[in-house]
Short mmCIF file of C-alpha atoms and ligand atoms in Angstrom, two decimals:
data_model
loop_
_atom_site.label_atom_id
_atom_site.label_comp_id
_atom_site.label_asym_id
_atom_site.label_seq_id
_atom_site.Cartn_x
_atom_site.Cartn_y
_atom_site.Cartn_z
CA UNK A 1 110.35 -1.07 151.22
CA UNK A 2 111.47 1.25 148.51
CA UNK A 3 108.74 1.48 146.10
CA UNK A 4 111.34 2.85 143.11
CA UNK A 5 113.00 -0.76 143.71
CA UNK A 6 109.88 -2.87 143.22
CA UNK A 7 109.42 -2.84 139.31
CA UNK A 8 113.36 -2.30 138.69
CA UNK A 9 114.80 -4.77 137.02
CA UNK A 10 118.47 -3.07 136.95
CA UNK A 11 121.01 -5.94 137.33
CA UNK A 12 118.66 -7.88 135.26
CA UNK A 13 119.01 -10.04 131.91
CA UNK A 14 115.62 -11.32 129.93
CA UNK A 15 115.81 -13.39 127.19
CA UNK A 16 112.40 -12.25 124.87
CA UNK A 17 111.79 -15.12 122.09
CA UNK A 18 110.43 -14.07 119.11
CA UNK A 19 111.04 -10.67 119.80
CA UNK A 20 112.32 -9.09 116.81
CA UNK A 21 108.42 -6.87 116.17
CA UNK A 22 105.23 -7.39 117.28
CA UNK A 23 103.95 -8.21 121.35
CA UNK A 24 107.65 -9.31 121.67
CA UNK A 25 109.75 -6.54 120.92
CA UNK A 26 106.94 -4.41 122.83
CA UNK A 27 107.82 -6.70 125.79
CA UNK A 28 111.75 -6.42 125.40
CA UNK A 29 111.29 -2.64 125.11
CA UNK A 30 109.35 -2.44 128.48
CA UNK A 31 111.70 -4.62 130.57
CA UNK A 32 115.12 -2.57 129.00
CA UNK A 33 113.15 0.21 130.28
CA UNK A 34 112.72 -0.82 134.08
CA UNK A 35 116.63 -1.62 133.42
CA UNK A 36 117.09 -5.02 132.20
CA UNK A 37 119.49 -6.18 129.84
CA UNK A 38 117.69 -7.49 126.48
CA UNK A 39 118.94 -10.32 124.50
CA UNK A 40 116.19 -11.59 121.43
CA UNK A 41 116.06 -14.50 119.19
CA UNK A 42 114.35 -15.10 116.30
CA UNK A 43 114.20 -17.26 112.94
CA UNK A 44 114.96 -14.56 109.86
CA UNK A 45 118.23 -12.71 109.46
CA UNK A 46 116.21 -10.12 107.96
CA UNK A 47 114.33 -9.78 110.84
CA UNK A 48 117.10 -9.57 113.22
CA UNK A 49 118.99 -6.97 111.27
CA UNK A 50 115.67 -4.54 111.21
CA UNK A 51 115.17 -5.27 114.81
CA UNK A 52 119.01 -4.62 115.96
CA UNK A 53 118.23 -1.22 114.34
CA UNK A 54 114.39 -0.60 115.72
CA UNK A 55 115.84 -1.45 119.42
CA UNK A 56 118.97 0.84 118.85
CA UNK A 57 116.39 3.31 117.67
CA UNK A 58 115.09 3.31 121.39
CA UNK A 59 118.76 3.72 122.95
CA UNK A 60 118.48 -0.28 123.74
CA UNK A 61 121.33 -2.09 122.86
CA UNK A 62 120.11 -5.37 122.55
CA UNK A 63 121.88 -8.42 122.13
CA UNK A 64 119.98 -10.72 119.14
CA UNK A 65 120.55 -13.85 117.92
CA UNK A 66 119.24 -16.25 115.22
CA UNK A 67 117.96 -19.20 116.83
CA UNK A 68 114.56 -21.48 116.35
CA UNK A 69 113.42 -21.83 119.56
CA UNK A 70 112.11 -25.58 118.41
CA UNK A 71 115.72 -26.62 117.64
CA UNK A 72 116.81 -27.88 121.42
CA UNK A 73 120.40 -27.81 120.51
CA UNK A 74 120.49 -23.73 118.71
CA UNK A 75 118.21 -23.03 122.30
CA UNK A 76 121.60 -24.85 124.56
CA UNK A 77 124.03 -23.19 122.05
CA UNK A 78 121.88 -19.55 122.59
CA UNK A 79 121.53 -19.60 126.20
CA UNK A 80 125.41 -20.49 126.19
CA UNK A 81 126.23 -17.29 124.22
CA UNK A 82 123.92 -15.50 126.71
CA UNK A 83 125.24 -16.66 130.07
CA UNK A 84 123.05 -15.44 132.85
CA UNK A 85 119.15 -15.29 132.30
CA UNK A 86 116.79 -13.83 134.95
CA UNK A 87 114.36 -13.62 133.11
CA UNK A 88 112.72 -15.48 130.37
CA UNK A 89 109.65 -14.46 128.35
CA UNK A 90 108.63 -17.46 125.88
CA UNK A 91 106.93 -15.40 123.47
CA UNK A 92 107.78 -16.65 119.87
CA UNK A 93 104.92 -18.76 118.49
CA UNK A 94 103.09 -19.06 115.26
CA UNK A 95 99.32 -19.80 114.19
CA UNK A 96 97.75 -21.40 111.08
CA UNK A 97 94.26 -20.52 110.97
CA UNK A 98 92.31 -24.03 108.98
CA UNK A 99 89.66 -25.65 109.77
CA UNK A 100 90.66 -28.70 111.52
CA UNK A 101 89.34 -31.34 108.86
CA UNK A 102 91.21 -29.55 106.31
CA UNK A 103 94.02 -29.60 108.27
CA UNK A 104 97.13 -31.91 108.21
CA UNK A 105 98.82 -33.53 111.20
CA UNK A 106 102.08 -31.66 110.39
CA UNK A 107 100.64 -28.09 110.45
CA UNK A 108 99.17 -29.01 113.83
CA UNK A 109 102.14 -30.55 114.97
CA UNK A 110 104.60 -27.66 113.94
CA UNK A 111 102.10 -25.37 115.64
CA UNK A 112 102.35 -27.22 118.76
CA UNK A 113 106.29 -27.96 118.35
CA UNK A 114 106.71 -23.37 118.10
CA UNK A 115 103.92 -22.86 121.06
CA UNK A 116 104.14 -25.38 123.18
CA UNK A 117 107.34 -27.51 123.22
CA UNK A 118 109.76 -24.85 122.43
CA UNK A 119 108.68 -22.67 126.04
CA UNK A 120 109.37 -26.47 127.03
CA UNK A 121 113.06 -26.49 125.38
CA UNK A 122 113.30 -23.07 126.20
CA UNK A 123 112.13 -22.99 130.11
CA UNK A 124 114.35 -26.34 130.63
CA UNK A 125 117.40 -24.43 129.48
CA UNK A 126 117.13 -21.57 132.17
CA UNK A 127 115.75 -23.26 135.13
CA UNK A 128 119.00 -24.64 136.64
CA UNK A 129 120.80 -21.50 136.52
CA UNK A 130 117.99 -19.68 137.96
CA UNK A 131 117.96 -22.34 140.40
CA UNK A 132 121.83 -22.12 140.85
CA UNK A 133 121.28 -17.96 141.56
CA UNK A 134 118.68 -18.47 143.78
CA UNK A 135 115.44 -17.61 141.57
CA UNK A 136 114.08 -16.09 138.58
CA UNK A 137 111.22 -15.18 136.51
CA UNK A 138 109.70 -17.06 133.40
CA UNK A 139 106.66 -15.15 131.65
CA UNK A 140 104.93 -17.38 129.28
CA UNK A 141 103.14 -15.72 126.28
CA UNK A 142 99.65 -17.37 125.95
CA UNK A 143 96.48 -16.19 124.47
CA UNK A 144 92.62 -15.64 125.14
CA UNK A 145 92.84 -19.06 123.30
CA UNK A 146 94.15 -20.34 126.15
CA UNK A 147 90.60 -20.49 127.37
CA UNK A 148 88.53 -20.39 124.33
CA UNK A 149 88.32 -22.03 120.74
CA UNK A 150 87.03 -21.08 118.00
CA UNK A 151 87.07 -22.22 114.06
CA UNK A 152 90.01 -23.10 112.13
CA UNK A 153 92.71 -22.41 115.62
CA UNK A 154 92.32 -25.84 116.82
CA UNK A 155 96.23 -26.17 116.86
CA UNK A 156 96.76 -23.28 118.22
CA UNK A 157 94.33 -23.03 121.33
CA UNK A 158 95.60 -26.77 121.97
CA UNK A 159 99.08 -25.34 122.11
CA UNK A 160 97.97 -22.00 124.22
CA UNK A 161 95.51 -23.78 126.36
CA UNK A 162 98.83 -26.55 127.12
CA UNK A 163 101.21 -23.22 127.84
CA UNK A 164 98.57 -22.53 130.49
CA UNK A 165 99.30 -25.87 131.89
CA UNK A 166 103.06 -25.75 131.92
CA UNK A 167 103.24 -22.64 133.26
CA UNK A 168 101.21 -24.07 136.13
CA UNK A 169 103.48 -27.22 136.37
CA UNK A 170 107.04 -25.26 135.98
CA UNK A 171 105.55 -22.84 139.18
CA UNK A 172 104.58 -25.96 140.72
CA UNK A 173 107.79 -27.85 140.38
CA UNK A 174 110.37 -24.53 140.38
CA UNK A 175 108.55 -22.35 142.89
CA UNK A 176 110.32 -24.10 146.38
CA UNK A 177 113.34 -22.39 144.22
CA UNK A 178 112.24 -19.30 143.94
CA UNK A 179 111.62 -19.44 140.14
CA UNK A 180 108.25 -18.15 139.97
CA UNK A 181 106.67 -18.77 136.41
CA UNK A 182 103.21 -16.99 134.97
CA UNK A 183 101.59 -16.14 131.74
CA UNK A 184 100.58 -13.06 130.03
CA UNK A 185 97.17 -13.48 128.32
CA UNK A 186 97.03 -10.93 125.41
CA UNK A 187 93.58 -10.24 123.92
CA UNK A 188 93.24 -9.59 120.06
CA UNK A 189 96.42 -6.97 119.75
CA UNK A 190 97.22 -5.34 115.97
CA UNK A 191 100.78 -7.17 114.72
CA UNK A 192 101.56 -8.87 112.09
CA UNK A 193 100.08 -12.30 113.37
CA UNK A 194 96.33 -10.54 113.22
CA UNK A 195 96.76 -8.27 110.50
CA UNK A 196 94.67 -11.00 108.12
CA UNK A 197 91.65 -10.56 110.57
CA UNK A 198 92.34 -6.38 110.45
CA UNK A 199 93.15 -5.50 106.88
CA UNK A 200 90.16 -3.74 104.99
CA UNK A 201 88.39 -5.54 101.99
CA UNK A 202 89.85 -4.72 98.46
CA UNK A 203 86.86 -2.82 98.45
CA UNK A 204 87.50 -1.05 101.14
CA UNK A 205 84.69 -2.00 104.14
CA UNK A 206 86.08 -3.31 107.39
CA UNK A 207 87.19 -7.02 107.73
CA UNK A 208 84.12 -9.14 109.03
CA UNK A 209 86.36 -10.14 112.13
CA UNK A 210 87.58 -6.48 112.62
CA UNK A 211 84.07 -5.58 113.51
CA UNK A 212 83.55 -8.76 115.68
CA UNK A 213 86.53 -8.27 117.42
CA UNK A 214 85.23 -4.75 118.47
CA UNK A 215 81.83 -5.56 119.30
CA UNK A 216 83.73 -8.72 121.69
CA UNK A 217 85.68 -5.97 123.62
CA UNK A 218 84.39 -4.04 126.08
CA UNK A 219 87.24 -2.02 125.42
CA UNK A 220 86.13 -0.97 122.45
CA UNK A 221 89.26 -1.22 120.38
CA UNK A 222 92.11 -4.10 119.46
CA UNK A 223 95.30 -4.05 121.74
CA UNK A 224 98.39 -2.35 121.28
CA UNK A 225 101.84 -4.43 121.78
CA UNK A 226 102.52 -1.48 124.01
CA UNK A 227 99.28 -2.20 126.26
CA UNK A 228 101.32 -5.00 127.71
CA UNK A 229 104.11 -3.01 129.36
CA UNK A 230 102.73 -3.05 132.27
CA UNK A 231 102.03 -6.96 132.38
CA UNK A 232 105.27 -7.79 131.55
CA UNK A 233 107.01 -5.16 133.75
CA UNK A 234 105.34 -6.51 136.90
CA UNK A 235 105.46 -10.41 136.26
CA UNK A 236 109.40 -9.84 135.96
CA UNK A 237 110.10 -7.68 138.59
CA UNK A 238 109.89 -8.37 142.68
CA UNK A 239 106.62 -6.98 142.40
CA UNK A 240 105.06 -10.58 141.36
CA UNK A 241 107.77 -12.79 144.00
CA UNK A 242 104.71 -14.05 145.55
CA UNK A 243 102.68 -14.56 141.97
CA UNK A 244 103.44 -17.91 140.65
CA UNK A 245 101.12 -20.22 138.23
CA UNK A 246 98.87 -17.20 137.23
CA UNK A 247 97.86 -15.80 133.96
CA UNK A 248 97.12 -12.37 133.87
CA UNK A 249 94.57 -11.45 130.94
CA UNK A 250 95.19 -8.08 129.14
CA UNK A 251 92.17 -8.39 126.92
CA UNK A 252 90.15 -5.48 126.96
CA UNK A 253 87.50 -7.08 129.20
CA UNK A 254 86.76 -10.03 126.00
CA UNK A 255 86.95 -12.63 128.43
CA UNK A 256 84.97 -11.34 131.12
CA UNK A 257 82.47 -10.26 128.33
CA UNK A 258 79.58 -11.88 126.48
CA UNK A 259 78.95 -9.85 123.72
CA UNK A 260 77.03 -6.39 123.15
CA UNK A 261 73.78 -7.07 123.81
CA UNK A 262 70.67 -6.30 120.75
CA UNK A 263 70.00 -2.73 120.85
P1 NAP B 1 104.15 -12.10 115.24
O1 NAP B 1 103.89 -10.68 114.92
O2 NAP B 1 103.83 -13.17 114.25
O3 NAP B 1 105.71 -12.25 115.70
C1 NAP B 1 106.18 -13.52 116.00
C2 NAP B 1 107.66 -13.41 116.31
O4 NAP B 1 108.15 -14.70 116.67
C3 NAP B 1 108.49 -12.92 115.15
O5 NAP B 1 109.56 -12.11 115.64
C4 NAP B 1 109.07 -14.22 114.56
O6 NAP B 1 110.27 -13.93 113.91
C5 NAP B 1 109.26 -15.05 115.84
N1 NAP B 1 109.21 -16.52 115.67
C6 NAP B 1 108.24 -17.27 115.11
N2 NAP B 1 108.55 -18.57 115.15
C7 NAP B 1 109.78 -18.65 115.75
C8 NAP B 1 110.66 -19.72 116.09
N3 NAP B 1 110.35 -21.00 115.81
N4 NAP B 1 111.82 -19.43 116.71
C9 NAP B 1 112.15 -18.14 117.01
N5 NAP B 1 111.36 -17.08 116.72
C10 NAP B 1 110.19 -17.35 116.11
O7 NAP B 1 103.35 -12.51 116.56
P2 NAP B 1 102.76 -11.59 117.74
O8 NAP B 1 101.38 -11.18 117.41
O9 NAP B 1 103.77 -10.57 118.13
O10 NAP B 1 102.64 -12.71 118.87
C11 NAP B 1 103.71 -12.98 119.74
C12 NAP B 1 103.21 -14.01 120.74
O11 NAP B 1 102.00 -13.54 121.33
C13 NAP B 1 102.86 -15.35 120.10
O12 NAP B 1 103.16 -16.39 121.01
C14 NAP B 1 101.35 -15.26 119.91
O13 NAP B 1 100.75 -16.54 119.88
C15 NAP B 1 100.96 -14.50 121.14
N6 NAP B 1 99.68 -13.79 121.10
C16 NAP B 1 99.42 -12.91 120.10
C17 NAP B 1 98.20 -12.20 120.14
C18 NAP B 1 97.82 -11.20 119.09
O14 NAP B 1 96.61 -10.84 119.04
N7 NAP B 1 98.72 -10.72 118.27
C19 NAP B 1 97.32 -12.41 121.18
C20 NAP B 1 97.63 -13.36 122.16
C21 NAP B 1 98.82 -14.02 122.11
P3 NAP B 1 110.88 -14.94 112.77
O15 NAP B 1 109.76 -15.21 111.79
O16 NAP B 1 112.03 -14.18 112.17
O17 NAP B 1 111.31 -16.17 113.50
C1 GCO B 2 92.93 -15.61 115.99
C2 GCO B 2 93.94 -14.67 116.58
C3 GCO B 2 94.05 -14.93 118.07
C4 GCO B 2 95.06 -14.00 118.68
C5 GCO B 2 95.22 -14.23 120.13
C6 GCO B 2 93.99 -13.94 120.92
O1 GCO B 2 93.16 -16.07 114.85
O2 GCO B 2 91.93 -15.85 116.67
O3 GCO B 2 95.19 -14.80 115.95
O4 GCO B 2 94.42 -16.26 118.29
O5 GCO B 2 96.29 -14.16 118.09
O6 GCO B 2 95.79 -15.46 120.43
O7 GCO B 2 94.32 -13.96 122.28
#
């Protein structure tokens, strides 16, 4: 076996969703550097023009594209344009932090429809030509939420703890074909999704949850985008061809952890 060929994913196209900043583009970045070919979606034209230019920045000439990932028929229409996928990351998704009574059945549902059902629409789109090239990798972004709530995420860790589930049911269903499908599980990580639960006071002390956050970790510290290289990296390359159905927590230690203890 030659090690150097393990994590390369030369010959390669992924398909990041979402990926135009944030845990996404940090993802795209790491699998253009093991080799692959990088082609991103997301909603704003904005953010795809910044992002064309951030990934250029890096000497990655990605190929981007405005799609939904909720709209089935701009996913078909995408994955068209994109021909061959390898490897697909579902990693766009959204959060609405209200307390459940407060909230209404259409911010839960378009919560659900971004997290849940669109790596649904998104996975179905791939499978058969993975299938048809004899195998591929899908990496399914979920969240610490996936195993635990708390207040106002209710949508949220319903749709995380439900991406758990399908990516158990697509490696249950797809593995015989060599598709193996797993989940990244990214602690609390500074984008733009957290930055409400980061940002200092307008008078300046620490956010409440900043200082939660770090006394949940054993780590010590939030999560970098860039702490996930390594995650994605090896659930895309033939490193993980026997990994299928797992999610592999990069979290700092906050699951395995229940809290600093009283001095
Ligand atoms: P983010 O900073 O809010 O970025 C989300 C990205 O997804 C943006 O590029 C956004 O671009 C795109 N997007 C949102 N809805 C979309 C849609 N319907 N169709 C296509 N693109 C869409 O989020 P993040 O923190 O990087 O999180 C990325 C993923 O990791 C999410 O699934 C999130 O739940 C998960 N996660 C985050 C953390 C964390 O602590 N940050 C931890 C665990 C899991 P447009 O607005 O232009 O569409
Ligand atoms: C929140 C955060 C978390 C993180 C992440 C943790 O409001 O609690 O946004 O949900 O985004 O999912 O793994």
């Amino acid at each position: 076996m030659n090690f150097g060929e393990l994590f390369s994913l030369k010959g390669k196209t992924a398909l990041v969703t979402g990926a135009a900043y944030g845990i996404g583009f940090a993802i795209a970045e790491a699998l253009a550097s093991a080799g692959a070919e990088i082609a991103f979606c997301c909603r704003s034209s904005e953010h795809l023009k910044k992002a064309l230019e951030d990934y250029s920045a890096k000497g990655i000439s990605a190929r981007g594209f405005i799609c939904d990932v909720t709209d089935e028929s701009a996913v078909a229409n995408m994955v068209g344009k994109i021909g061959r996928i390898d490897i697909l990351v579902n990693n766009a998704g959204i959060i609405k932090r209200i307390p459940m009574t407060d909230m209404s059945a259409e911010d839960f549902k378009e919560v659900i429809d971004t997290d849940l059902t669109a790596p649904f629409i998104v996975s179905k789109a791939v499978i058969q030509g993975m299938i048809e090239r004899g195998g591929g990798k899908i990496i399914n972004v979920c969240s610490m939420m996936s195993e635990l709530g708390r207040e106002t995420v209710s949508a949220y860790a319903s749709a995380k703890g439900g991406l758990k589930m399908l990516t158990k049911n697509i490696a249950s269903e797809y593995g015989r074909y060599n598709v193996q499908c797993n989940g990244i599980g990214p602690g609390y990580i500074a984008t733009p999704q957290t930055a409400p639960l980061r940002e200092p006071r307008p008078d300046g002390t620490k956010h409440p949850f900043d200082s939660f956050i770090i006394s949940k970790t054993p780590a010590g510290r939030w999560g970098a985008p860039e702490d996930l290289y390594g995650a994605a990296v090896f659930l895309a390359s033939r490193a993980s061809d026997f990994v299928n159905g797992q999610i592999l927590y990069v979290d700092g230690g906050i699951l395995a952890y229940i809290g600093r203890q009283p001095d």
